[in-house]
Amino acid sequence: MSQRTDDTGPLLDTRLRVVTWNLWWRFGPWEERQAAIVATLRQLDPDLVALQEVWGQGDEEQAARLAAALGGYHHVAASTVEHEGVRFGNAVLSRWPITSHEWRPLPAPPDVEESRTVLRADVDGPRGPIQVFCTHLNWRWDQSAVRQEQVREIARFVADSPRRTFPPILCGDLNAAPEADEIRMLTGKAAVPVEGLVFHDAWEAAGAGPAETASRDNPFAAPDLAVDRRIDYVLVGWPAERGAGLPTACLVEGMRPVDGVVPSDHYAVLAELRY
């Protein structure tokens, strides 16, 4: 029998599978990496996928390609950046219909050559609607202050979004380790940007196995000579009735080569949430 926590009934037994993954744009052997990305996502069989560094060129979208390869998933994408005519941004894929979406640019000083966004997808899930937010924060190690301002804008965006019954899911490459102030602001270990809005870190709640998503074991990440870090997250708001949204499992995935090719310079995060 499922554990009871209050008078609302037993904890939910059904699960929502969420993946977040930075796909490394068109860097490295990007054409060869596409098949490895598809194969890995098929094996993970997620319900929702939050992607960073997705590319688009003209009418062609990497998100659309991946959605079709997964068997007709729905998708939305947002970008404010182009490099030589190729877009660079975020996307959400969903097994279920995306009824609407919205995105916002994130703040950064004028001398910083990055332009980040946060994207929200409203998903018509089979057991109730879901809001998933996908973002990618500035990368430089000395820009924690910039990321903190970006986190404040993301929190305001979540708070301003339509009311929801399932806790908000925030995914992305946050370019900061769990002890960084910008992560602590989201998880309630420092002053939160919006009163009452706090997230569980799925890995902290239910992680198992290797934790680092930026690792020198990855041949595409090794040349950076950076220390191994956990910088990619599935975060979920405070659980709702019957434990809705509570993380029950979390794994780092995408570490294994497919036909000799590692899919990305980041590893993916797969979380299972009560839903």
PDB file of C-alpha atoms in Angstrom:
ATOM      1  CA  MET A   1       0.000   0.000   0.000  1.00  0.00           C
ATOM      2  CA  SER A   2       1.248   3.485  -0.798  1.00  0.00           C
ATOM      3  CA  GLN A   3       2.263   5.689   2.092  1.00  0.00           C
ATOM      4  CA  ARG A   4      -0.367   8.191   3.272  1.00  0.00           C
ATOM      5  CA  THR A   5       0.803  11.707   4.067  1.00  0.00           C
ATOM      6  CA  ASP A   6      -2.526  13.453   4.824  1.00  0.00           C
ATOM      7  CA  ASP A   7      -6.257  13.184   4.173  1.00  0.00           C
ATOM      8  CA  THR A   8      -5.944  13.669   0.410  1.00  0.00           C
ATOM      9  CA  GLY A   9      -5.198   9.984  -0.149  1.00  0.00           C
ATOM     10  CA  PRO A  10      -2.250   7.722  -0.926  1.00  0.00           C
ATOM     11  CA  LEU A  11       0.812   9.001  -2.767  1.00  0.00           C
ATOM     12  CA  LEU A  12       0.535   8.831  -6.534  1.00  0.00           C
ATOM     13  CA  ASP A  13       2.013   5.676  -8.030  1.00  0.00           C
ATOM     14  CA  THR A  14       2.198   6.929 -11.634  1.00  0.00           C
ATOM     15  CA  ARG A  15       5.289   8.711 -12.920  1.00  0.00           C
ATOM     16  CA  LEU A  16       6.316  11.491 -15.291  1.00  0.00           C
ATOM     17  CA  ARG A  17       9.687  11.018 -17.043  1.00  0.00           C
ATOM     18  CA  VAL A  18      11.556  14.282 -17.664  1.00  0.00           C
ATOM     19  CA  VAL A  19      14.880  14.717 -19.480  1.00  0.00           C
ATOM     20  CA  THR A  20      17.019  17.836 -19.709  1.00  0.00           C
ATOM     21  CA  TRP A  21      19.994  17.949 -22.082  1.00  0.00           C
ATOM     22  CA  ASN A  22      22.384  20.486 -23.579  1.00  0.00           C
ATOM     23  CA  LEU A  23      22.924  19.242 -27.163  1.00  0.00           C
ATOM     24  CA  TRP A  24      26.075  21.294 -27.932  1.00  0.00           C
ATOM     25  CA  TRP A  25      24.590  23.131 -30.921  1.00  0.00           C
ATOM     26  CA  ARG A  26      26.570  22.442 -34.122  1.00  0.00           C
ATOM     27  CA  PHE A  27      29.898  22.061 -32.405  1.00  0.00           C
ATOM     28  CA  GLY A  28      32.197  19.113 -33.034  1.00  0.00           C
ATOM     29  CA  PRO A  29      31.034  16.342 -35.388  1.00  0.00           C
ATOM     30  CA  TRP A  30      27.471  17.614 -35.107  1.00  0.00           C
ATOM     31  CA  GLU A  31      26.007  15.664 -38.019  1.00  0.00           C
ATOM     32  CA  GLU A  32      27.346  12.362 -36.672  1.00  0.00           C
ATOM     33  CA  ARG A  33      26.094  13.262 -33.194  1.00  0.00           C
ATOM     34  CA  GLN A  34      22.464  13.603 -34.303  1.00  0.00           C
ATOM     35  CA  ALA A  35      21.918   9.863 -34.635  1.00  0.00           C
ATOM     36  CA  ALA A  36      23.452   9.313 -31.184  1.00  0.00           C
ATOM     37  CA  ILE A  37      21.130  11.934 -29.678  1.00  0.00           C
ATOM     38  CA  VAL A  38      18.077  10.300 -31.249  1.00  0.00           C
ATOM     39  CA  ALA A  39      19.102   6.809 -30.166  1.00  0.00           C
ATOM     40  CA  THR A  40      19.696   7.960 -26.588  1.00  0.00           C
ATOM     41  CA  LEU A  41      16.368   9.785 -26.340  1.00  0.00           C
ATOM     42  CA  ARG A  42      14.525   6.780 -27.737  1.00  0.00           C
ATOM     43  CA  GLN A  43      16.155   4.567 -25.126  1.00  0.00           C
ATOM     44  CA  LEU A  44      15.253   6.969 -22.297  1.00  0.00           C
ATOM     45  CA  ASP A  45      11.619   7.168 -23.487  1.00  0.00           C
ATOM     46  CA  PRO A  46      10.827  10.518 -21.796  1.00  0.00           C
ATOM     47  CA  ASP A  47       7.439  12.181 -21.576  1.00  0.00           C
ATOM     48  CA  LEU A  48       8.976  15.664 -21.576  1.00  0.00           C
ATOM     49  CA  VAL A  49      12.341  16.827 -22.910  1.00  0.00           C
ATOM     50  CA  ALA A  50      13.961  20.209 -22.205  1.00  0.00           C
ATOM     51  CA  LEU A  51      16.793  20.965 -24.620  1.00  0.00           C
ATOM     52  CA  GLN A  52      19.452  23.650 -24.694  1.00  0.00           C
ATOM     53  CA  GLU A  53      21.792  24.669 -27.522  1.00  0.00           C
ATOM     54  CA  VAL A  54      19.360  23.436 -30.167  1.00  0.00           C
ATOM     55  CA  TRP A  55      19.925  24.735 -33.686  1.00  0.00           C
ATOM     56  CA  GLY A  56      17.647  26.062 -36.364  1.00  0.00           C
ATOM     57  CA  GLN A  57      18.406  27.258 -39.881  1.00  0.00           C
ATOM     58  CA  GLY A  58      15.744  28.740 -42.117  1.00  0.00           C
ATOM     59  CA  ASP A  59      12.695  26.483 -41.878  1.00  0.00           C
ATOM     60  CA  GLU A  60      14.726  23.592 -40.486  1.00  0.00           C
ATOM     61  CA  GLU A  61      14.644  22.997 -36.733  1.00  0.00           C
ATOM     62  CA  GLN A  62      16.618  20.435 -34.758  1.00  0.00           C
ATOM     63  CA  ALA A  63      13.704  20.276 -32.296  1.00  0.00           C
ATOM     64  CA  ALA A  64      11.320  19.338 -35.097  1.00  0.00           C
ATOM     65  CA  ARG A  65      13.695  16.644 -36.344  1.00  0.00           C
ATOM     66  CA  LEU A  66      13.970  15.131 -32.886  1.00  0.00           C
ATOM     67  CA  ALA A  67      10.222  15.332 -32.275  1.00  0.00           C
ATOM     68  CA  ALA A  68       9.555  13.441 -35.517  1.00  0.00           C
ATOM     69  CA  ALA A  69      12.255  10.853 -34.756  1.00  0.00           C
ATOM     70  CA  LEU A  70      10.637  10.164 -31.386  1.00  0.00           C
ATOM     71  CA  GLY A  71       7.395   9.232 -33.083  1.00  0.00           C
ATOM     72  CA  GLY A  72       5.470  12.448 -33.435  1.00  0.00           C
ATOM     73  CA  TYR A  73       6.263  14.373 -30.270  1.00  0.00           C
ATOM     74  CA  HIS A  74       5.104  17.979 -30.029  1.00  0.00           C
ATOM     75  CA  HIS A  75       7.696  20.750 -29.836  1.00  0.00           C
ATOM     76  CA  VAL A  76       8.316  24.467 -29.329  1.00  0.00           C
ATOM     77  CA  ALA A  77      11.565  26.439 -29.522  1.00  0.00           C
ATOM     78  CA  ALA A  78      12.862  29.919 -28.691  1.00  0.00           C
ATOM     79  CA  SER A  79      16.038  31.752 -29.656  1.00  0.00           C
ATOM     80  CA  THR A  80      17.443  35.260 -29.834  1.00  0.00           C
ATOM     81  CA  VAL A  81      20.900  34.311 -31.139  1.00  0.00           C
ATOM     82  CA  GLU A  82      22.278  33.419 -34.570  1.00  0.00           C
ATOM     83  CA  HIS A  83      25.780  32.398 -35.563  1.00  0.00           C
ATOM     84  CA  GLU A  84      26.416  32.621 -39.303  1.00  0.00           C
ATOM     85  CA  GLY A  85      22.710  32.217 -39.972  1.00  0.00           C
ATOM     86  CA  VAL A  86      22.167  29.295 -37.585  1.00  0.00           C
ATOM     87  CA  ARG A  87      19.979  29.846 -34.530  1.00  0.00           C
ATOM     88  CA  PHE A  88      21.018  28.844 -31.003  1.00  0.00           C
ATOM     89  CA  GLY A  89      18.339  28.398 -28.337  1.00  0.00           C
ATOM     90  CA  ASN A  90      16.100  26.274 -26.146  1.00  0.00           C
ATOM     91  CA  ALA A  91      13.305  23.822 -26.951  1.00  0.00           C
ATOM     92  CA  VAL A  92      10.741  21.586 -25.266  1.00  0.00           C
ATOM     93  CA  LEU A  93       9.509  18.283 -26.686  1.00  0.00           C
ATOM     94  CA  SER A  94       6.394  16.595 -25.315  1.00  0.00           C
ATOM     95  CA  ARG A  95       4.724  13.238 -25.775  1.00  0.00           C
ATOM     96  CA  TRP A  96       1.416  15.100 -25.281  1.00  0.00           C
ATOM     97  CA  PRO A  97       0.004  18.232 -26.940  1.00  0.00           C
ATOM     98  CA  ILE A  98       1.554  21.604 -26.133  1.00  0.00           C
ATOM     99  CA  THR A  99      -1.430  23.930 -25.850  1.00  0.00           C
ATOM    100  CA  SER A 100       0.526  27.195 -25.601  1.00  0.00           C
ATOM    101  CA  HIS A 101       3.970  28.556 -24.911  1.00  0.00           C
ATOM    102  CA  GLU A 102       5.749  31.765 -23.959  1.00  0.00           C
ATOM    103  CA  TRP A 103       9.348  32.868 -23.600  1.00  0.00           C
ATOM    104  CA  ARG A 104      11.329  35.763 -22.175  1.00  0.00           C
ATOM    105  CA  PRO A 105      14.866  37.070 -22.712  1.00  0.00           C
ATOM    106  CA  LEU A 106      17.115  36.939 -19.673  1.00  0.00           C
ATOM    107  CA  PRO A 107      19.108  39.919 -18.417  1.00  0.00           C
ATOM    108  CA  ALA A 108      22.829  40.308 -18.985  1.00  0.00           C
ATOM    109  CA  PRO A 109      25.246  43.240 -18.974  1.00  0.00           C
ATOM    110  CA  PRO A 110      25.644  44.943 -22.388  1.00  0.00           C
ATOM    111  CA  ASP A 111      29.310  43.904 -22.599  1.00  0.00           C
ATOM    112  CA  VAL A 112      28.443  40.193 -22.241  1.00  0.00           C
ATOM    113  CA  GLU A 113      28.213  38.483 -25.620  1.00  0.00           C
ATOM    114  CA  GLU A 114      25.452  36.072 -24.691  1.00  0.00           C
ATOM    115  CA  SER A 115      21.687  36.267 -25.088  1.00  0.00           C
ATOM    116  CA  ARG A 116      19.803  33.731 -22.992  1.00  0.00           C
ATOM    117  CA  THR A 117      16.105  32.913 -22.771  1.00  0.00           C
ATOM    118  CA  VAL A 118      13.620  30.995 -20.654  1.00  0.00           C
ATOM    119  CA  LEU A 119      10.881  29.090 -22.479  1.00  0.00           C
ATOM    120  CA  ARG A 120       7.609  27.813 -20.979  1.00  0.00           C
ATOM    121  CA  ALA A 121       5.545  25.048 -22.574  1.00  0.00           C
ATOM    122  CA  ASP A 122       2.009  24.325 -21.357  1.00  0.00           C
ATOM    123  CA  VAL A 123       1.409  20.601 -21.793  1.00  0.00           C
ATOM    124  CA  ASP A 124      -1.975  18.853 -21.866  1.00  0.00           C
ATOM    125  CA  GLY A 125      -0.946  15.742 -19.949  1.00  0.00           C
ATOM    126  CA  PRO A 126      -3.242  12.744 -19.465  1.00  0.00           C
ATOM    127  CA  ARG A 127      -3.528  13.275 -15.698  1.00  0.00           C
ATOM    128  CA  GLY A 128      -3.677  17.059 -15.734  1.00  0.00           C
ATOM    129  CA  PRO A 129      -1.841  20.041 -17.258  1.00  0.00           C
ATOM    130  CA  ILE A 130       1.899  20.541 -16.779  1.00  0.00           C
ATOM    131  CA  GLN A 131       4.057  23.644 -17.067  1.00  0.00           C
ATOM    132  CA  VAL A 132       7.676  22.981 -18.003  1.00  0.00           C
ATOM    133  CA  PHE A 133      10.279  25.750 -18.176  1.00  0.00           C
ATOM    134  CA  CYS A 134      13.546  25.362 -20.102  1.00  0.00           C
ATOM    135  CA  THR A 135      16.520  27.703 -19.726  1.00  0.00           C
ATOM    136  CA  HIS A 136      20.268  28.087 -20.201  1.00  0.00           C
ATOM    137  CA  LEU A 137      22.223  30.534 -18.029  1.00  0.00           C
ATOM    138  CA  ASN A 138      25.450  32.376 -18.805  1.00  0.00           C
ATOM    139  CA  TRP A 139      28.447  30.105 -18.772  1.00  0.00           C
ATOM    140  CA  ARG A 140      31.449  32.007 -17.423  1.00  0.00           C
ATOM    141  CA  TRP A 141      32.655  30.950 -13.991  1.00  0.00           C
ATOM    142  CA  ASP A 142      33.059  34.595 -12.895  1.00  0.00           C
ATOM    143  CA  GLN A 143      29.452  35.515 -13.777  1.00  0.00           C
ATOM    144  CA  SER A 144      27.542  34.225 -10.781  1.00  0.00           C
ATOM    145  CA  ALA A 145      26.105  37.725 -10.329  1.00  0.00           C
ATOM    146  CA  VAL A 146      24.743  37.616 -13.880  1.00  0.00           C
ATOM    147  CA  ARG A 147      23.209  34.191 -13.289  1.00  0.00           C
ATOM    148  CA  GLN A 148      21.614  35.413 -10.072  1.00  0.00           C
ATOM    149  CA  GLU A 149      19.875  38.201 -11.994  1.00  0.00           C
ATOM    150  CA  GLN A 150      18.767  35.642 -14.582  1.00  0.00           C
ATOM    151  CA  VAL A 151      17.388  33.390 -11.821  1.00  0.00           C
ATOM    152  CA  ARG A 152      15.391  36.327 -10.445  1.00  0.00           C
ATOM    153  CA  GLU A 153      13.841  36.907 -13.887  1.00  0.00           C
ATOM    154  CA  ILE A 154      13.068  33.193 -14.278  1.00  0.00           C
ATOM    155  CA  ALA A 155      11.385  33.113 -10.858  1.00  0.00           C
ATOM    156  CA  ARG A 156       9.259  36.126 -11.794  1.00  0.00           C
ATOM    157  CA  PHE A 157       8.317  34.434 -15.069  1.00  0.00           C
ATOM    158  CA  VAL A 158       7.242  31.272 -13.226  1.00  0.00           C
ATOM    159  CA  ALA A 159       5.262  33.332 -10.732  1.00  0.00           C
ATOM    160  CA  ASP A 160       3.588  35.364 -13.508  1.00  0.00           C
ATOM    161  CA  SER A 161       2.584  32.265 -15.493  1.00  0.00           C
ATOM    162  CA  PRO A 162      -1.011  30.962 -15.423  1.00  0.00           C
ATOM    163  CA  ARG A 163      -2.114  29.222 -12.255  1.00  0.00           C
ATOM    164  CA  ARG A 164      -1.343  25.526 -12.146  1.00  0.00           C
ATOM    165  CA  THR A 165      -2.284  22.440 -10.158  1.00  0.00           C
ATOM    166  CA  PHE A 166       0.939  20.480 -10.841  1.00  0.00           C
ATOM    167  CA  PRO A 167       4.176  22.028  -9.519  1.00  0.00           C
ATOM    168  CA  PRO A 168       6.250  23.936 -12.096  1.00  0.00           C
ATOM    169  CA  ILE A 169       9.154  22.008 -13.634  1.00  0.00           C
ATOM    170  CA  LEU A 170      12.301  24.037 -14.337  1.00  0.00           C
ATOM    171  CA  CYS A 171      15.005  22.362 -16.402  1.00  0.00           C
ATOM    172  CA  GLY A 172      18.232  23.442 -17.965  1.00  0.00           C
ATOM    173  CA  ASP A 173      21.934  23.980 -18.134  1.00  0.00           C
ATOM    174  CA  LEU A 174      22.360  26.434 -15.262  1.00  0.00           C
ATOM    175  CA  ASN A 175      26.176  26.548 -15.548  1.00  0.00           C
ATOM    176  CA  ALA A 176      26.525  26.480 -11.765  1.00  0.00           C
ATOM    177  CA  ALA A 177      27.199  23.802  -9.169  1.00  0.00           C
ATOM    178  CA  PRO A 178      24.602  23.096  -6.441  1.00  0.00           C
ATOM    179  CA  GLU A 179      26.464  25.152  -3.829  1.00  0.00           C
ATOM    180  CA  ALA A 180      26.428  28.299  -6.006  1.00  0.00           C
ATOM    181  CA  ASP A 181      24.264  31.178  -4.817  1.00  0.00           C
ATOM    182  CA  GLU A 182      22.125  31.106  -7.963  1.00  0.00           C
ATOM    183  CA  ILE A 183      21.146  27.474  -7.328  1.00  0.00           C
ATOM    184  CA  ARG A 184      20.641  28.050  -3.608  1.00  0.00           C
ATOM    185  CA  MET A 185      18.208  30.863  -4.475  1.00  0.00           C
ATOM    186  CA  LEU A 186      16.057  28.393  -6.378  1.00  0.00           C
ATOM    187  CA  THR A 187      16.190  25.621  -3.785  1.00  0.00           C
ATOM    188  CA  GLY A 188      15.467  27.746  -0.703  1.00  0.00           C
ATOM    189  CA  LYS A 189      18.980  27.547   0.748  1.00  0.00           C
ATOM    190  CA  ALA A 190      19.334  31.298   0.211  1.00  0.00           C
ATOM    191  CA  ALA A 191      16.761  34.072   0.000  1.00  0.00           C
ATOM    192  CA  VAL A 192      14.297  33.146  -2.751  1.00  0.00           C
ATOM    193  CA  PRO A 193      13.557  35.706  -5.491  1.00  0.00           C
ATOM    194  CA  VAL A 194       9.764  35.232  -5.191  1.00  0.00           C
ATOM    195  CA  GLU A 195       8.153  34.524  -1.856  1.00  0.00           C
ATOM    196  CA  GLY A 196       6.658  31.046  -1.737  1.00  0.00           C
ATOM    197  CA  LEU A 197       8.416  29.789  -4.876  1.00  0.00           C
ATOM    198  CA  VAL A 198      10.980  27.113  -4.105  1.00  0.00           C
ATOM    199  CA  PHE A 199      12.154  24.054  -6.026  1.00  0.00           C
ATOM    200  CA  HIS A 200      13.292  20.552  -5.183  1.00  0.00           C
ATOM    201  CA  ASP A 201      16.484  19.498  -6.946  1.00  0.00           C
ATOM    202  CA  ALA A 202      15.565  16.087  -8.384  1.00  0.00           C
ATOM    203  CA  TRP A 203      19.129  14.825  -8.089  1.00  0.00           C
ATOM    204  CA  GLU A 204      19.436  15.901  -4.454  1.00  0.00           C
ATOM    205  CA  ALA A 205      16.075  14.278  -3.688  1.00  0.00           C
ATOM    206  CA  ALA A 206      16.478  11.002  -5.534  1.00  0.00           C
ATOM    207  CA  GLY A 207      19.781  10.818  -7.415  1.00  0.00           C
ATOM    208  CA  ALA A 208      21.802   7.637  -7.862  1.00  0.00           C
ATOM    209  CA  GLY A 209      25.073   6.828  -9.612  1.00  0.00           C
ATOM    210  CA  PRO A 210      27.463   9.387 -11.146  1.00  0.00           C
ATOM    211  CA  ALA A 211      26.277  12.973 -10.671  1.00  0.00           C
ATOM    212  CA  GLU A 212      28.497  15.145 -12.874  1.00  0.00           C
ATOM    213  CA  THR A 213      26.996  16.324 -16.157  1.00  0.00           C
ATOM    214  CA  ALA A 214      30.119  18.246 -17.248  1.00  0.00           C
ATOM    215  CA  SER A 215      32.870  15.654 -16.969  1.00  0.00           C
ATOM    216  CA  ARG A 216      36.419  15.207 -18.221  1.00  0.00           C
ATOM    217  CA  ASP A 217      35.455  11.601 -18.954  1.00  0.00           C
ATOM    218  CA  ASN A 218      33.543  13.036 -21.906  1.00  0.00           C
ATOM    219  CA  PRO A 219      36.006  13.457 -24.809  1.00  0.00           C
ATOM    220  CA  PHE A 220      34.144  16.547 -26.007  1.00  0.00           C
ATOM    221  CA  ALA A 221      34.375  18.223 -22.570  1.00  0.00           C
ATOM    222  CA  ALA A 222      37.909  17.131 -21.656  1.00  0.00           C
ATOM    223  CA  PRO A 223      39.705  19.848 -23.700  1.00  0.00           C
ATOM    224  CA  ASP A 224      38.143  22.556 -21.490  1.00  0.00           C
ATOM    225  CA  LEU A 225      40.299  21.327 -18.581  1.00  0.00           C
ATOM    226  CA  ALA A 226      37.493  22.226 -16.156  1.00  0.00           C
ATOM    227  CA  VAL A 227      36.767  20.334 -12.957  1.00  0.00           C
ATOM    228  CA  ASP A 228      33.906  17.851 -13.101  1.00  0.00           C
ATOM    229  CA  ARG A 229      30.640  19.511 -12.073  1.00  0.00           C
ATOM    230  CA  ARG A 230      26.905  18.925 -11.841  1.00  0.00           C
ATOM    231  CA  ILE A 231      25.471  21.906 -13.732  1.00  0.00           C
ATOM    232  CA  ASP A 232      22.364  20.484 -15.466  1.00  0.00           C
ATOM    233  CA  TYR A 233      19.160  20.235 -13.450  1.00  0.00           C
ATOM    234  CA  VAL A 234      15.593  19.058 -13.234  1.00  0.00           C
ATOM    235  CA  LEU A 235      13.987  21.224 -10.545  1.00  0.00           C
ATOM    236  CA  VAL A 236      10.362  20.913  -9.482  1.00  0.00           C
ATOM    237  CA  GLY A 237       8.194  23.077  -7.257  1.00  0.00           C
ATOM    238  CA  TRP A 238       6.899  22.023  -3.855  1.00  0.00           C
ATOM    239  CA  PRO A 239       4.815  18.812  -4.121  1.00  0.00           C
ATOM    240  CA  ALA A 240       1.073  19.137  -4.525  1.00  0.00           C
ATOM    241  CA  GLU A 241      -1.678  16.814  -3.266  1.00  0.00           C
ATOM    242  CA  ARG A 242      -0.762  13.133  -3.061  1.00  0.00           C
ATOM    243  CA  GLY A 243       2.886  14.005  -3.658  1.00  0.00           C
ATOM    244  CA  ALA A 244       2.383  15.299  -7.198  1.00  0.00           C
ATOM    245  CA  GLY A 245       5.746  16.429  -8.539  1.00  0.00           C
ATOM    246  CA  LEU A 246       7.836  14.670  -5.902  1.00  0.00           C
ATOM    247  CA  PRO A 247      11.067  13.257  -7.440  1.00  0.00           C
ATOM    248  CA  THR A 248      11.359   9.506  -7.016  1.00  0.00           C
ATOM    249  CA  ALA A 249      14.417   8.784  -9.197  1.00  0.00           C
ATOM    250  CA  CYS A 250      17.138  10.734 -10.979  1.00  0.00           C
ATOM    251  CA  LEU A 251      19.992   9.526 -13.196  1.00  0.00           C
ATOM    252  CA  VAL A 252      22.693  11.035 -15.368  1.00  0.00           C
ATOM    253  CA  GLU A 253      22.355   9.598 -18.861  1.00  0.00           C
ATOM    254  CA  GLY A 254      23.830  10.027 -22.343  1.00  0.00           C
ATOM    255  CA  MET A 255      27.294   8.975 -21.200  1.00  0.00           C
ATOM    256  CA  ARG A 256      27.688   6.018 -23.521  1.00  0.00           C
ATOM    257  CA  PRO A 257      28.820   6.406 -27.136  1.00  0.00           C
ATOM    258  CA  VAL A 258      26.431   5.304 -29.872  1.00  0.00           C
ATOM    259  CA  ASP A 259      28.301   3.724 -32.789  1.00  0.00           C
ATOM    260  CA  GLY A 260      31.469   5.251 -31.373  1.00  0.00           C
ATOM    261  CA  VAL A 261      30.062   8.777 -31.013  1.00  0.00           C
ATOM    262  CA  VAL A 262      29.297  10.496 -27.696  1.00  0.00           C
ATOM    263  CA  PRO A 263      26.075  12.465 -28.239  1.00  0.00           C
ATOM    264  CA  SER A 264      27.061  15.799 -26.631  1.00  0.00           C
ATOM    265  CA  ASP A 265      29.651  17.567 -24.494  1.00  0.00           C
ATOM    266  CA  HIS A 266      27.081  17.485 -21.658  1.00  0.00           C
ATOM    267  CA  TYR A 267      25.454  14.453 -20.166  1.00  0.00           C
ATOM    268  CA  ALA A 268      21.665  14.385 -19.821  1.00  0.00           C
ATOM    269  CA  VAL A 269      19.587  14.222 -16.634  1.00  0.00           C
ATOM    270  CA  LEU A 270      16.553  11.926 -16.396  1.00  0.00           C
ATOM    271  CA  ALA A 271      14.142  12.438 -13.498  1.00  0.00           C
ATOM    272  CA  GLU A 272      10.978  10.595 -12.566  1.00  0.00           C
ATOM    273  CA  LEU A 273       8.297  12.603 -10.750  1.00  0.00           C
ATOM    274  CA  ARG A 274       5.031  11.498  -9.168  1.00  0.00           C
ATOM    275  CA  TYR A 275       2.214  12.460 -11.559  1.00  0.00           C
TER     276      TYR A 275
END
